[in-house]
GROMACS .gro file of C-alpha atoms in nm:
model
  156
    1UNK     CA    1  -6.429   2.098  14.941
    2UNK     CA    2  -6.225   2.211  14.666
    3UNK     CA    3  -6.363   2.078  14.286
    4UNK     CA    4  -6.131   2.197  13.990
    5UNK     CA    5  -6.193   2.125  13.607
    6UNK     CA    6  -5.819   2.137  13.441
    7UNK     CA    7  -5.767   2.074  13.113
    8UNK     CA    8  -5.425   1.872  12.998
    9UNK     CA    9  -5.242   1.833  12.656
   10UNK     CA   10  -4.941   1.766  12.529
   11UNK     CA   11  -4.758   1.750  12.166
   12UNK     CA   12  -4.449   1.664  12.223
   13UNK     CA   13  -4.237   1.359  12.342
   14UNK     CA   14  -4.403   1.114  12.508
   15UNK     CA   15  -4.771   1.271  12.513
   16UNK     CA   16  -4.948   0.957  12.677
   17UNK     CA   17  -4.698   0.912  12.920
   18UNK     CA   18  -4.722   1.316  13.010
   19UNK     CA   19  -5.092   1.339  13.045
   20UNK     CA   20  -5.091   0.972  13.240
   21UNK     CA   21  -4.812   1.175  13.502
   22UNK     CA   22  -5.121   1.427  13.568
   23UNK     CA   23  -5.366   1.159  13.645
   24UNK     CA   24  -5.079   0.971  13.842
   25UNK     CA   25  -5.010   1.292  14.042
   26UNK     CA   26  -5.363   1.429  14.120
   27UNK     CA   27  -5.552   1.104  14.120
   28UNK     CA   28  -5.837   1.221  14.023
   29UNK     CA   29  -6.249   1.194  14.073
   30UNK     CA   30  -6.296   1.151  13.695
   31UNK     CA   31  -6.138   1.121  13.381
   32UNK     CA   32  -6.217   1.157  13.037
   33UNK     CA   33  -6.169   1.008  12.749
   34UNK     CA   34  -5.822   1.101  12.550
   35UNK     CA   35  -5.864   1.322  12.236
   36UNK     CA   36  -5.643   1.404  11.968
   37UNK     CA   37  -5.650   1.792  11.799
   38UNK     CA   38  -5.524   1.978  11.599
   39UNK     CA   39  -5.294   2.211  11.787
   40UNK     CA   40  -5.468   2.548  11.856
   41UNK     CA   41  -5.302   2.966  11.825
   42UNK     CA   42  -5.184   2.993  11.465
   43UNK     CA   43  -4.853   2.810  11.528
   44UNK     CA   44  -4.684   2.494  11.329
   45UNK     CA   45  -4.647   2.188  11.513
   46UNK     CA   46  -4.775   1.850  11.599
   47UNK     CA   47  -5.154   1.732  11.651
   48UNK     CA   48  -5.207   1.731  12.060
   49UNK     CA   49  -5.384   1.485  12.317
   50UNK     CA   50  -5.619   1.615  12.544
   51UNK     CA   51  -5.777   1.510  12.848
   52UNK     CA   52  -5.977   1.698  13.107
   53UNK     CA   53  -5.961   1.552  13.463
   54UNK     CA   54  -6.179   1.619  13.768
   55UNK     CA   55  -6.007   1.672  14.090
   56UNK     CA   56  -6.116   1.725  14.446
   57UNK     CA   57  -5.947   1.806  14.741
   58UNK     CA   58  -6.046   2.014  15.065
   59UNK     CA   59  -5.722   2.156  15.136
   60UNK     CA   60  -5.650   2.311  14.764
   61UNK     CA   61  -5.800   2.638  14.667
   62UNK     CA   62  -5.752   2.780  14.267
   63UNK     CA   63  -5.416   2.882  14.368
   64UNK     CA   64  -5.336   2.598  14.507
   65UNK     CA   65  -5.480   2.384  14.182
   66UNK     CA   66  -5.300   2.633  13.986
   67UNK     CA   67  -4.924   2.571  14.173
   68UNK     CA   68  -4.992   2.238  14.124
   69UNK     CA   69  -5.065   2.233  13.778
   70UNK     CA   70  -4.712   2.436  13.717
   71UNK     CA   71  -4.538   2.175  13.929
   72UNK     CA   72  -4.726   1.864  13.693
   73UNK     CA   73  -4.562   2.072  13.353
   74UNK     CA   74  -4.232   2.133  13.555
   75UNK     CA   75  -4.194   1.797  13.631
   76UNK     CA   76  -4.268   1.703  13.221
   77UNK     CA   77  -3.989   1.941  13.120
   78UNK     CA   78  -4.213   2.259  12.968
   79UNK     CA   79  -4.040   2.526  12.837
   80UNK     CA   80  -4.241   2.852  12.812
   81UNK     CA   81  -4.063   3.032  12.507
   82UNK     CA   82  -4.379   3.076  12.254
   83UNK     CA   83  -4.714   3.171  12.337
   84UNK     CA   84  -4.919   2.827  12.196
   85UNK     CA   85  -4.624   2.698  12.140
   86UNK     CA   86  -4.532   2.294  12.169
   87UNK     CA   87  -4.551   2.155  12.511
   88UNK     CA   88  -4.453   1.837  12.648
   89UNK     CA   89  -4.734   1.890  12.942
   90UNK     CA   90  -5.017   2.227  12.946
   91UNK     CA   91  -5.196   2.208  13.225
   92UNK     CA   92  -5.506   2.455  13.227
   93UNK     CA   93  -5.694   2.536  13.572
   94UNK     CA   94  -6.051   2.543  13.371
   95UNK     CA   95  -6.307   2.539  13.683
   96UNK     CA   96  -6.264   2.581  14.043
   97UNK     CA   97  -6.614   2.495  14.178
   98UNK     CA   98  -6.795   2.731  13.972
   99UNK     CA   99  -6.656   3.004  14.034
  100UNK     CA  100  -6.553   3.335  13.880
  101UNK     CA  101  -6.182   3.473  13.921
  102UNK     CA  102  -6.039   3.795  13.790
  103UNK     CA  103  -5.698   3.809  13.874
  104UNK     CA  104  -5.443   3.834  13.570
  105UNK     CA  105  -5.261   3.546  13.751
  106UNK     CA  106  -5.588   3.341  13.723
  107UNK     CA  107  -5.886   3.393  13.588
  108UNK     CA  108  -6.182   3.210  13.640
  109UNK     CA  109  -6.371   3.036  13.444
  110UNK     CA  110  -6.058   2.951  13.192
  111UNK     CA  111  -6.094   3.272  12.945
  112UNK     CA  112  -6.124   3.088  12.625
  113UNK     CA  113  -6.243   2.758  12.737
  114UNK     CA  114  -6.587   2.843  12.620
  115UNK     CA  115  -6.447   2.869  12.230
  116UNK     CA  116  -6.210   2.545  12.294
  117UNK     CA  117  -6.348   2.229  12.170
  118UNK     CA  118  -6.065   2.058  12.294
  119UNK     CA  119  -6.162   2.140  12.670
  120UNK     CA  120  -6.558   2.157  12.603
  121UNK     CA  121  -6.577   1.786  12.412
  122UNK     CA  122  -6.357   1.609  12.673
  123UNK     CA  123  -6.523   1.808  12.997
  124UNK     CA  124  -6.882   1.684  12.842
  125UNK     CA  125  -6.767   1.373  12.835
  126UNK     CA  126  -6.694   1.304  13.212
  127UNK     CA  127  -6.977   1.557  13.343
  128UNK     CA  128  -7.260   1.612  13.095
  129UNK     CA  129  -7.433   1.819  13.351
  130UNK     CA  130  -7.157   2.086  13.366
  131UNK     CA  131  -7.198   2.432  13.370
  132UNK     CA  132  -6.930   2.685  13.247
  133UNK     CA  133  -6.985   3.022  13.445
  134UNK     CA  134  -7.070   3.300  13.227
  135UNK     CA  135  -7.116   3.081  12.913
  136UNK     CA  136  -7.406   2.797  13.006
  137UNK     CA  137  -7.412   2.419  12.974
  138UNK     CA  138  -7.095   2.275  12.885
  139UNK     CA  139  -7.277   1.986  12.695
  140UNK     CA  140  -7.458   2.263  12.491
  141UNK     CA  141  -7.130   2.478  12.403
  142UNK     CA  142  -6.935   2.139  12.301
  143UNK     CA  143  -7.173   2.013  11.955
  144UNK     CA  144  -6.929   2.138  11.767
  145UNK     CA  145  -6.707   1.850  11.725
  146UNK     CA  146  -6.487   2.013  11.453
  147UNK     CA  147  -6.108   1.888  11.504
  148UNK     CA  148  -6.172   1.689  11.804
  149UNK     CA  149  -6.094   1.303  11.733
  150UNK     CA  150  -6.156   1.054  12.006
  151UNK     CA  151  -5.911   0.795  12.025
  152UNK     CA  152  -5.890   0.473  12.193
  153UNK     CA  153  -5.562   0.595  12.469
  154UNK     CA  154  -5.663   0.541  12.833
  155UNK     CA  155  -5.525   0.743  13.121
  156UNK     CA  156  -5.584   0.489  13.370
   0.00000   0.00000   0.00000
């Protein structure tokens, strides 16, 4: 059994309608509630929703979540020109059943999602019994609340 944690945001177009193509896609085990933030990296642009979404599938390893999740922003027309940059679709391999990862192609657990309230919030949300290898509870590591609005948007 393969159990990922991604992360997904979007900021421009149609950002519903992007992270709604993930869930679509992946169907998966759990979803959070949608959040809106402020974008993150020091660059001007729109506010973001986020989502985190559980998935589980036997037959998909990290790489295999991680292909996936390039297909998902593919699909949404991302363009990869600036580092935290706008995005119609960002789709972040967070967790792959707990463990660690560190290959420059993908590194496990997410290397900033411990300092990203827009992954911790959401992630606490749908599994307050998370842990976040390396870091501790996720629950614990997402009271800080700063910039993180819930809205009402469902994914499903």
């Amino acid at each position: 059994m393969s159990r990922a944690v991604l992360s997904i945001g979007s900021n421009l177009g149609d950002r519903l309608a992007h992270l709604r193509s993930v869930v679509a896609a992946l169907r998966p085990v759990a979803v959070s509630p949608v959040y809106e933030t402020a974008p993150w990296g020091g660059i001007e642009q729109d506010d973001y929703l986020n989502a985190v979404v559980i998935v589980d599938d036997p037959d998909t390893d990290a790489y295999g979540w991680l292909a996936r999740a390039h297909e998902l922003e593919r699909a949404a027309g991302r363009v990869r020109d600036v580092r935290w940059g706008p995005r119609t679709l960002d789709v972040d391999v967070v967790d792959v059943d707990g463990t660690t990862n560190a290959d420059p192609d993908l590194t496990l657990p997410h290397p900033r999602a411990y300092e990203r309230a827009f992954v911790l919030v959401p992630w606490a949300d749908v599994d307050p019994d998370a842990v976040l290898a390396g870091h501790g509870r996720v629950s614990d590591l997402a009271e800080d609340r700063t910039g993180v609005r819930r809205t009402d948007l469902e994914l499903r």
